[in-house]
Coordinates of C-alpha atoms in Angstrom, one line a residue:
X146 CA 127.6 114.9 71.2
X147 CA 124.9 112.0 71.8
X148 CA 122.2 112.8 74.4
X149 CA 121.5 108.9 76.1
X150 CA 118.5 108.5 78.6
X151 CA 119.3 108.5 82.3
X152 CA 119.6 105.0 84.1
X153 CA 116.0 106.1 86.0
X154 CA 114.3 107.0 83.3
X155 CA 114.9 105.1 80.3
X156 CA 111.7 106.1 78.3
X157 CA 111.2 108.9 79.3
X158 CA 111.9 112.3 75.8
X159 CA 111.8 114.7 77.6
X160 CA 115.2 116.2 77.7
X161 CA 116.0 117.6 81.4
X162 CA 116.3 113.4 81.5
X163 CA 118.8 113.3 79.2
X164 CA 122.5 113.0 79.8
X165 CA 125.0 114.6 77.9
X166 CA 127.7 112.5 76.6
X167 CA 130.9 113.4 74.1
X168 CA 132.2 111.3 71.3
X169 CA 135.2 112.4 71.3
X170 CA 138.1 112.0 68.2
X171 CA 140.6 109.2 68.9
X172 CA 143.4 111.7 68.8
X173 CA 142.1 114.0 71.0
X174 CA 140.5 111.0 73.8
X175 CA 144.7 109.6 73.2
X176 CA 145.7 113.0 74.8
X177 CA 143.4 113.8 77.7
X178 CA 143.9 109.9 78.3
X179 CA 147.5 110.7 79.0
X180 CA 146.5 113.4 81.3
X181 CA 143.9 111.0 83.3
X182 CA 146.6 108.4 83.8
X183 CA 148.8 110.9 85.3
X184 CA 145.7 112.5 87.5
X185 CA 144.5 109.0 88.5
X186 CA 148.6 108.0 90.0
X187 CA 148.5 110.6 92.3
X188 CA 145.2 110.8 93.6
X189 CA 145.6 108.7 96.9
X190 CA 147.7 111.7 98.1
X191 CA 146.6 114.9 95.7
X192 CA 142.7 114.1 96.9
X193 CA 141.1 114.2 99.9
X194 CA 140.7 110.8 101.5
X195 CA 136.9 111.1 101.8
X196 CA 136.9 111.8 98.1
X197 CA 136.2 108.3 96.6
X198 CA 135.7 108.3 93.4
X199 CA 139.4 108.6 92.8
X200 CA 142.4 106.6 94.5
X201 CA 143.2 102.9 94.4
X202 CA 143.6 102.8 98.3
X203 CA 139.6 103.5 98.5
X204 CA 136.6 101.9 97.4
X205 CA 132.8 103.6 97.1
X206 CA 132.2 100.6 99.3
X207 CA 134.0 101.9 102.5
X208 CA 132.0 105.1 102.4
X209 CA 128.9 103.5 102.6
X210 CA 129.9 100.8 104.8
X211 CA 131.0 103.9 106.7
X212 CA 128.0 105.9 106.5
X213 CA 125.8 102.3 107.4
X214 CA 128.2 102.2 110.6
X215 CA 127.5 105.9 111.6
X216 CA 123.5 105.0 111.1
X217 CA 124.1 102.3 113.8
X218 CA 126.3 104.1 116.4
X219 CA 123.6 106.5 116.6
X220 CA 120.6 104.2 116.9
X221 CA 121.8 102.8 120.4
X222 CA 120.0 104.3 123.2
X223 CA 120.6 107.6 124.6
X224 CA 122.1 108.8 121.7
X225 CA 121.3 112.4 120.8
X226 CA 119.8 113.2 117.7
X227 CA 122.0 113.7 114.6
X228 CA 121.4 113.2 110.9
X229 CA 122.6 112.9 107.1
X230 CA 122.2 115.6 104.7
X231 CA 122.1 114.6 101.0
X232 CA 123.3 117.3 99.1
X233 CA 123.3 116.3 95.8
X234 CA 124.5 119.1 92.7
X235 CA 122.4 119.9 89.5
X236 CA 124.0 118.1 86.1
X237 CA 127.3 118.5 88.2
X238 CA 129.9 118.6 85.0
X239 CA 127.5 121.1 82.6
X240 CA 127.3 123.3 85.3
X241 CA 130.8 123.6 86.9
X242 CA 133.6 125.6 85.0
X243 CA 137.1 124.5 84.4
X244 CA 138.5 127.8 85.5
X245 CA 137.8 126.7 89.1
X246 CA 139.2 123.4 88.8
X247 CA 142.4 125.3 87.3
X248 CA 142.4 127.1 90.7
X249 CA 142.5 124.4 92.5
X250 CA 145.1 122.5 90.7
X251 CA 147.2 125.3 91.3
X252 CA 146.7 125.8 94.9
X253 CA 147.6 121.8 95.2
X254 CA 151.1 122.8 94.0
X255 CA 150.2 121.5 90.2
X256 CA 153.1 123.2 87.8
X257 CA 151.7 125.9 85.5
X258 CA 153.7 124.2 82.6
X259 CA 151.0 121.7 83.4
X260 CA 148.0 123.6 83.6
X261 CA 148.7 125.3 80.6
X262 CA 148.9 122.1 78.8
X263 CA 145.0 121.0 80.2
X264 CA 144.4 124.7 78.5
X265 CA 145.6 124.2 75.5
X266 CA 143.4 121.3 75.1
X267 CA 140.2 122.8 76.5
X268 CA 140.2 126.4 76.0
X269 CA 139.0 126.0 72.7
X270 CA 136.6 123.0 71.4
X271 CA 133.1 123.1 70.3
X272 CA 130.2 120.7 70.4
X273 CA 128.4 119.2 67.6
X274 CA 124.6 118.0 69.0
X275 CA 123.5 114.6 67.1
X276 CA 120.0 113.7 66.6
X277 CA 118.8 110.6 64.8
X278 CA 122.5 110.6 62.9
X279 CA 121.8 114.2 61.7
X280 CA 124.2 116.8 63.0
X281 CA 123.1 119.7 64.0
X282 CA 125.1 123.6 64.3
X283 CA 128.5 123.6 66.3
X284 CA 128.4 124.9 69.5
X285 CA 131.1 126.7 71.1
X286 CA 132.0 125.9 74.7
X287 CA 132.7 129.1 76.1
X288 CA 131.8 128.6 79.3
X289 CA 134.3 125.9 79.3
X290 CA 132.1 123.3 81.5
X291 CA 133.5 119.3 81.8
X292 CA 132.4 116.7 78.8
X293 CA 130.7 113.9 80.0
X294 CA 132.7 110.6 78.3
X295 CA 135.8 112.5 78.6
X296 CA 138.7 110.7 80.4
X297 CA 139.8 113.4 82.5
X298 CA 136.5 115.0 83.3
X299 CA 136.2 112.9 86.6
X300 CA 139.4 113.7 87.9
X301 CA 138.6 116.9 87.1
X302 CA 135.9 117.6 89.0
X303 CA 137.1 115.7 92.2
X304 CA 139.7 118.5 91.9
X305 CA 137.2 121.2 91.7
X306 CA 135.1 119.6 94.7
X307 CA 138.0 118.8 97.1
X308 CA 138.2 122.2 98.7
X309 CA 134.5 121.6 99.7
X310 CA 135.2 118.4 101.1
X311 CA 138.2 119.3 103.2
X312 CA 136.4 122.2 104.6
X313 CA 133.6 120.5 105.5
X314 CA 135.7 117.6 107.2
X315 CA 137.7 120.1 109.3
X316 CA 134.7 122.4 111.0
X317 CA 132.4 119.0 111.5
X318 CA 132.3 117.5 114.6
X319 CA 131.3 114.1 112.8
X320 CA 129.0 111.3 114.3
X321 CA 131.5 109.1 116.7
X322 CA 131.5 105.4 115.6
X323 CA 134.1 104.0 117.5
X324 CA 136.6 104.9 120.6
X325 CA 139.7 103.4 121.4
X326 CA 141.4 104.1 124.6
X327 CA 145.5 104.8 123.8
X328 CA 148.0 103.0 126.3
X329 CA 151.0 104.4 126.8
X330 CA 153.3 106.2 129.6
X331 CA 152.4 109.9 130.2
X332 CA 155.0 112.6 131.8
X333 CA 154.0 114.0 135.6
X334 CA 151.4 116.6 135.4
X335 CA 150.3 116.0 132.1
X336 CA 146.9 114.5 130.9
X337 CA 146.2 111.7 129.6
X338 CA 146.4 110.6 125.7
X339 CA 143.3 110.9 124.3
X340 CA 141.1 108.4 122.8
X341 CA 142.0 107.0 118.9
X342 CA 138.5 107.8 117.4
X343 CA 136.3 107.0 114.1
X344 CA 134.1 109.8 113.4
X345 CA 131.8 109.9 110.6
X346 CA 131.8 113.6 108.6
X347 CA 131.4 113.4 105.4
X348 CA 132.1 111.7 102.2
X349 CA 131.9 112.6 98.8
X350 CA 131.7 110.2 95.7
X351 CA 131.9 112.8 92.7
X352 CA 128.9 115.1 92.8
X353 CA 127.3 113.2 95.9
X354 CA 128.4 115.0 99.3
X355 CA 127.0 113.4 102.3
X356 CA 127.9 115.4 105.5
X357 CA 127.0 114.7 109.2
X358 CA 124.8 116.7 112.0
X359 CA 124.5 116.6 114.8
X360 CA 124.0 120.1 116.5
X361 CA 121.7 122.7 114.8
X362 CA 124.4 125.3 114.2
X363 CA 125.7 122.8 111.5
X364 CA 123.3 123.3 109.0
X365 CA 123.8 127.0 108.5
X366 CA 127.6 126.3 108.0
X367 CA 126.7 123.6 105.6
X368 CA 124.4 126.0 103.9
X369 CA 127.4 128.6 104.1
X370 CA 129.5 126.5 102.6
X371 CA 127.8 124.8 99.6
X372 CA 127.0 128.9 98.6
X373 CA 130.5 129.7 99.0
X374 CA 131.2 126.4 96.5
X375 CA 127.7 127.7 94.0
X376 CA 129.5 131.1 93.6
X377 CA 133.0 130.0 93.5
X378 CA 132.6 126.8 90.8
X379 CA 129.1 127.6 88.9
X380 CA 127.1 124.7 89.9
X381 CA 123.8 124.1 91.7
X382 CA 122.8 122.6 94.6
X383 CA 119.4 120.1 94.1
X384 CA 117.1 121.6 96.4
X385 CA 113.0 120.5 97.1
X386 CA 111.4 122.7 94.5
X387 CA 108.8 123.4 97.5
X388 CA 111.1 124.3 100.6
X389 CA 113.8 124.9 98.8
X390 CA 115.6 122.7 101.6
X391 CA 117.7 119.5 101.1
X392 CA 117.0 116.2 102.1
X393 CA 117.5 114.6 105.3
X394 CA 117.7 111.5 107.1
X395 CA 117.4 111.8 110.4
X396 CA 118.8 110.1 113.1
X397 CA 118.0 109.2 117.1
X398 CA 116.0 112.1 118.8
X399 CA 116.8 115.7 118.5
X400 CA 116.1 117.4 121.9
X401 CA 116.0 121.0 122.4
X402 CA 114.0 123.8 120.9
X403 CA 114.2 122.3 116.9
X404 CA 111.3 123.0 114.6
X405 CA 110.3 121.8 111.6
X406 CA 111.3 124.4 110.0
X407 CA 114.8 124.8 111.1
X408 CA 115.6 121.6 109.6
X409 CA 115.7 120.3 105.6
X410 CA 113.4 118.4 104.1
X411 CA 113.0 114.7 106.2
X412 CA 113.6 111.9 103.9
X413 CA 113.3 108.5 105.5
X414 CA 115.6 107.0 102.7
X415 CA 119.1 108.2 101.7
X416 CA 120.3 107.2 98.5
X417 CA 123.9 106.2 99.1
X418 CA 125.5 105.9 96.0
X419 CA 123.3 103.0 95.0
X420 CA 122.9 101.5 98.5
X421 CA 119.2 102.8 100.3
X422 CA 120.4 103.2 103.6
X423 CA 117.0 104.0 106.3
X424 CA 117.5 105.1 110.2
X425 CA 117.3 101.6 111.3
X426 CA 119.3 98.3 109.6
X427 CA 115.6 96.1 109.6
X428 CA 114.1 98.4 106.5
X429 CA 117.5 99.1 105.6
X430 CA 118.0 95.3 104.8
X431 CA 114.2 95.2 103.6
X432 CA 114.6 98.1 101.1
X433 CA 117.6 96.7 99.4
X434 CA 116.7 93.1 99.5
X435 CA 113.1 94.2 97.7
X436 CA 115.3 95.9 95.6
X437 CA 117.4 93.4 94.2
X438 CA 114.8 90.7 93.8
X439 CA 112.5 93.2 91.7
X440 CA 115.6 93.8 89.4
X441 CA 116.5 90.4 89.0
X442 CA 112.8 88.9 88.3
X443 CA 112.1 91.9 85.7
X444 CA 115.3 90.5 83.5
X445 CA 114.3 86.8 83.5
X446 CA 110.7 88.1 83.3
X447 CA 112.0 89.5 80.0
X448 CA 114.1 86.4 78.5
X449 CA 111.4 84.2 79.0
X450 CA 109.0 86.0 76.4
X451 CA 111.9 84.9 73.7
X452 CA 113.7 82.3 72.2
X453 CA 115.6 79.9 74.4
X454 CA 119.5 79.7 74.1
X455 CA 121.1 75.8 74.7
X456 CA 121.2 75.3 78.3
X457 CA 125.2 75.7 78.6
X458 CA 124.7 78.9 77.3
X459 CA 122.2 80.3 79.7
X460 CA 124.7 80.0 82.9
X461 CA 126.9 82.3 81.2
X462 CA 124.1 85.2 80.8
X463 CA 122.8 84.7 84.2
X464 CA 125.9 85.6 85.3
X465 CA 126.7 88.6 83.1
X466 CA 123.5 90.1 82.8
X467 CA 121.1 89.4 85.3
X468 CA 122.6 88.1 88.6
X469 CA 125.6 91.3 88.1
X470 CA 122.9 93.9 89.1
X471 CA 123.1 92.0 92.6
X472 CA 126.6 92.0 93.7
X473 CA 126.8 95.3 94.5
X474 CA 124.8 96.4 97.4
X475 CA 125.7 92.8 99.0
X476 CA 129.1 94.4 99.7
X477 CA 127.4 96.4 102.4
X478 CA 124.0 94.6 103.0
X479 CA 123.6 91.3 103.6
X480 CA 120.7 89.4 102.0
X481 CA 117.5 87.9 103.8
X482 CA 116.6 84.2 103.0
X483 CA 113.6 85.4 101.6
X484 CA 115.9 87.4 99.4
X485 CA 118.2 84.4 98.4
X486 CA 114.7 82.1 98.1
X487 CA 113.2 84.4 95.8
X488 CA 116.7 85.3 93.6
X489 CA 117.1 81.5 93.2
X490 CA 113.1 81.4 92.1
X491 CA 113.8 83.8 89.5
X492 CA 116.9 82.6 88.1
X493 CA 115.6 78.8 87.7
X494 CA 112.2 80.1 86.4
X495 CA 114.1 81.0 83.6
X496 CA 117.1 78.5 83.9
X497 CA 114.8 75.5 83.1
X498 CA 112.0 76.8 81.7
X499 CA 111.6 74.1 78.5
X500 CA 113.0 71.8 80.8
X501 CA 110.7 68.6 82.9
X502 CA 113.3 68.2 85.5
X503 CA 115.4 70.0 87.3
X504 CA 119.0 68.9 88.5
X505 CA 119.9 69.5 92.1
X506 CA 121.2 72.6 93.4
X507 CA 124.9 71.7 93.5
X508 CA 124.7 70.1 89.1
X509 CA 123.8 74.2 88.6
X510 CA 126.8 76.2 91.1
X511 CA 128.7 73.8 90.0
X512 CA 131.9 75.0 88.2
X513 CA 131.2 74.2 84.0
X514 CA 135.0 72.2 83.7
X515 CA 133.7 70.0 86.9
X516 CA 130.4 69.0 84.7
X517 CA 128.3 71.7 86.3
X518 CA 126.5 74.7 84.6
X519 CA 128.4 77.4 86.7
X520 CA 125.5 79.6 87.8
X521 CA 126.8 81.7 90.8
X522 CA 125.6 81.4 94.3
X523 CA 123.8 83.9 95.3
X524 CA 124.5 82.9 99.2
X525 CA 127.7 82.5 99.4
X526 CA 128.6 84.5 96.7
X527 CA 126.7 87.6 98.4
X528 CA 128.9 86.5 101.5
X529 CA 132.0 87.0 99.9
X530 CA 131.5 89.9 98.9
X531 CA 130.2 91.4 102.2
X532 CA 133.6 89.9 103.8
X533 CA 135.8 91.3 101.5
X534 CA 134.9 94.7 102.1
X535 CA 135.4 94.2 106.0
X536 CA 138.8 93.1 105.4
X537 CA 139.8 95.6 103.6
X538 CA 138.9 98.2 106.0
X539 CA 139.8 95.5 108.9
X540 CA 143.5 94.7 108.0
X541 CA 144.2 95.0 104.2
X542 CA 147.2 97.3 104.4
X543 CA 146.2 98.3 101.0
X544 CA 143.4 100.4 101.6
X545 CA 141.8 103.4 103.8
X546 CA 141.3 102.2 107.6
X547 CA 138.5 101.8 109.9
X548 CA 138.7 101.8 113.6
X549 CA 135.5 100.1 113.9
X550 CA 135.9 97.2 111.4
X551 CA 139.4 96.9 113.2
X552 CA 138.2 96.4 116.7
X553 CA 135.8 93.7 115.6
X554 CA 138.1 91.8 113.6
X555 CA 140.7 91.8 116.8
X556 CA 138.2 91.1 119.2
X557 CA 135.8 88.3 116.9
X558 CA 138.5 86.9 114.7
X559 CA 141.8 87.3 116.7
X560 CA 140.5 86.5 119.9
X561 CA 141.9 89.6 121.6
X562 CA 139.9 90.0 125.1
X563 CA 142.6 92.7 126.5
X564 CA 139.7 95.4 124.8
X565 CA 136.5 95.9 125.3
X566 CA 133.9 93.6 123.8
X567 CA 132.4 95.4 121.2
X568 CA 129.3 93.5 120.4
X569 CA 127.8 92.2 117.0
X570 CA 126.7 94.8 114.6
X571 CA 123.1 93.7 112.8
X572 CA 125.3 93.7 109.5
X573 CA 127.3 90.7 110.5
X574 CA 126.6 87.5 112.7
X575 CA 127.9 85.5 114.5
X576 CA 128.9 82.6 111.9
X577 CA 130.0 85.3 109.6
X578 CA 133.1 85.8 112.4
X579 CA 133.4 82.4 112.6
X580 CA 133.3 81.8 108.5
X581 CA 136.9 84.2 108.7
X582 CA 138.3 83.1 112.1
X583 CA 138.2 79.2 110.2
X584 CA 140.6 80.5 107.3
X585 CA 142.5 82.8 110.0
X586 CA 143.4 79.9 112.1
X587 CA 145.1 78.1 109.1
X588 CA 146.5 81.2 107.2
X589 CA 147.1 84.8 109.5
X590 CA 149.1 86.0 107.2
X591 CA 147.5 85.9 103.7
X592 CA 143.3 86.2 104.9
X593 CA 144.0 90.4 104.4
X594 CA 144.9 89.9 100.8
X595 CA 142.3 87.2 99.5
X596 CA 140.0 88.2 96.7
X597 CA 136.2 88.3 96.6
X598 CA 137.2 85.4 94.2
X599 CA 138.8 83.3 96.6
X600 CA 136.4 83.6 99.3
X601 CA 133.3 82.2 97.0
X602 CA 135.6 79.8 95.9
X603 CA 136.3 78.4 99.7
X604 CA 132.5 78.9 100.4
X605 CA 131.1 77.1 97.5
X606 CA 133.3 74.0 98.4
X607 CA 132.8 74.3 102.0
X608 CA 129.1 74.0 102.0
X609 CA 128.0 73.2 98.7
X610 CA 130.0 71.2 96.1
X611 CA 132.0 69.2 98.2
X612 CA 131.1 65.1 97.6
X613 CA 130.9 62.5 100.8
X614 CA 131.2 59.2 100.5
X615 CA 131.9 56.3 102.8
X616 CA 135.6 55.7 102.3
X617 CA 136.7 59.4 102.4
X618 CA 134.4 61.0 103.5
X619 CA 134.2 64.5 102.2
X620 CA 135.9 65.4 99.0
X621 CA 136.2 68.8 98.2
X622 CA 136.1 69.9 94.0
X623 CA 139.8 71.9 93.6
X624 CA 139.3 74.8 90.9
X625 CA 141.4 74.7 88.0
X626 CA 143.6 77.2 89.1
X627 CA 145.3 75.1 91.4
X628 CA 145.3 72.1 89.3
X629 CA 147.6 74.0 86.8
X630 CA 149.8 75.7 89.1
X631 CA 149.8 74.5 93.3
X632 CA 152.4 77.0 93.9
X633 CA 150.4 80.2 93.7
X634 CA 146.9 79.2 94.3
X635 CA 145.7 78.4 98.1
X636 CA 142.0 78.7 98.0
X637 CA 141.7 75.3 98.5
X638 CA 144.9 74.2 99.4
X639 CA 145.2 76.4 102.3
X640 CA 143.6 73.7 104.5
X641 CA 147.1 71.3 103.9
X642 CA 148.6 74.6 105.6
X643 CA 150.3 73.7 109.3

């Protein structure tokens, strides 16, 4: 056992920042990897759906995407007051205890043949601690808690957690995001269908439970319930080491008789996996676009005190190492110019720093076969990204649904007026609407399945690397993709499409 510094505090000795991690024998990590494979196949059905840490028909995306929709629906006017709790668990996999997740396996219907077998390779095991290559005493694990670096361990504990989830989800009333009216004939006497609705809950990614309020009785059966999870599983809820209260976001204006101190702790930011999400999208888009830019300048900050690699080498480590740390909050927030303005700064500060002049902007997106130096575009490449994950959730048959994201895409992209209009979220404009009703109107059928990689790819071309002249006016660079095989790839021959 290894003991690596958290991703918050890499210099810091202390060792409450320290996380655990196993190195586990290749024989051993062989065998639990059998049992993750099988864990991981059935999890779209075996785990809850707001569980997403687990299941290829979710992505950590769509929760946040979900929670960022919730955050608007209740900033429009008139709408009561409501709120996010962020209740986070102490060193989640030391703390919680096999046993449990045992329980729960078997309650799912799980054979006992095979929870036998995940005793027989847990029940008895020890840990050897590691310090500066010197190993210390063994140390038994009676207490039988999850090993971090383990394959199975995050299945695992999704199991363990599930029942907390599903509770939660069913005694919630949830924060409404989007109504539907259902058309259909009724009998005589009988009301009418209710609404289809998208309600936002709660959502869990691992140790990270996010749950909705929105009256004040809701907090006690929170409370209620994340005790009845401490007792049941062993672990810890992170509480303020003042109040002893957890942290809170909250939303619109509560009316009525609340006091401070019948609510938790108010936090203006809530840490979404990653994502900062704040009660209104302006600081939300702030917050994260600060974010990235401080990340990106303190790695070319870095290079630039060393040596300097040949210039068709650099492309390939701005990509990998520094521009990476940006990609993913753009699948939920879109970036400012100032953002994209100050990325680019940062990335040709160190680009062509030994250099007297600089090519022009397309010479460096440019793919590298095409005589380019293939650094990505942090415009369009951001925007790919942020309309992928709508589609998925719009019309990918492939993944989780969302009412919301649906509407919009019928009503912006399909031109369907027989529903209500539903307006332009803060998170997408206008043009980005009109960016996926230009590739809808040439290919319906295939725009729910494109990759993030085809949609920079179409971008890039669109309205960066594509050549005029005076004969043929505008020229568009094919990838290589399509140059080897036109049968399979369309992302740029889709436009030859009737």
């Amino acid at each position: 056992m290894v003991f690596a510094s958290k991703s918050q505090k890499p210099g810091s000795i202390l060792p409450k920042d320290k996380r655990r991690i196993s190195l586990l024998n290749s024989d051993f990590k062989i065998a639990t990897g059998l049992e993750a494979r099988k864990m991981k196949k059935t999890a779209t059905h075996s785990l809850s759906h707001l569980q997403l840490v687990a299941g290829d028909d979710r992505r950590i995306h769509h929760g946040i995407n979900l929670a960022r929709n919730a955050i608007y629906a209740a900033s429009k006017p008139g709408h009561e007051g409501c709120g996010i709790l962020d209740t986070d668990l102490i060193a989640a996999f030391d703390y919680l205890c096999l046993e449990w997740a045992y329980m729960v396996l078997e309650r799912k219907g799980l054979h006992r043949n095979a929870i036998n077998r995940l005793r027989n390779l847990y029940s008895d095991n020890i840990s050897v601690i590691v310090v500066n290559n010197s190993e210390g005493k063994a140390v038994k694990n009676i207490r039988l808690s999850l090993r971090q670096g383990d394959l199975p361990s995050m299945h695992l504990f999704a199991f363990g957690i599930d029942p907390l989830l599903t509770y939660l989800e069913k005694r919630l009333q949830g924060i409404l995001i989007a109504s539907l009216p259902v058309e259909g004939p009724v009998l005589p006497n009988t009301p009418q269908l209710p609404p289809q609705e998208e309600r936002y809950k709660v959502i869990g990614y691992a140790d990270d439970v996010k749950p909705a309020v929105i009256k004040i009785e809701e907090f006690i059966l929170i409370d209620n319930a994340m005790a009845l999870f401490e007792r049941a599983s062993g672990c810890k809820l992170h509480r303020d080491p003042e109040s002893k209260k957890c942290k809170f976001l909250p939303l619109a204006k509560w009316k009525g008789t609340l006091k401070q101190e019948d609510i938790p702790c108010p936090y203006m930011t809530l840490e979404m996996v990653g994502v900062e999400l704040k009660a209104t999208w302006t600081q939300t888009r702030k917050t994260n676009g600060y974010a990235i830019q401080k990340r990106v300048s303190s790695k070319t900050n870095l290079w630039k005190g060393g040596k300097f690699m040949p210039l068709s080498m650099r492309s390939w480590s701005i990509n990998t190492y520094c521009l990476s740390k940006v990609w993913f909050k753009t699948h939920s927030v879109d970036l400012r110019v100032l953002d994209i303005t100050n990325i680019n700064k940062s990335v040709k500060s160190w680009l062509y720093a030994d250099m007297l002049f600089m090519p022009e902007e397309m010479v460096m997106v440019r793919p590298a076969q095409y005589g380019g130096l293939g650094v990505h575009d942090i415009k369009h490449k951001a925007l790919a990204g942020l309309i992928r994950s709508f589609l998925e959730t719009a019309c990918n048959t492939d993944f989780r649904h969302s009412l919301f994201h649906e509407i919009l895409y019928r009503y912006h992209v399909m031109d369907d007026k027989s529903m209500e209009n539903p307006g332009i979220p803060p998170f997408y404009s206008a043009s980005f609407f009109e960016t996926i009703k230009k590739v809808y109107t040439k290919s319906p059928l295939k725009i729910a399945k494109m990759t993030e990689a085809q949609w920079y790819h179409f971008l890039l071309e669109e309205n960066v690397t594509k050549e005029e002249n005076e004969e043929q006016g505008h020229s568009f660079i094919p990838c290589m993709a399509e140059l080897m095989n036109m049968g399979n790839d369309w992302e740029t021959s889709w436009r030859r499409m009737s």
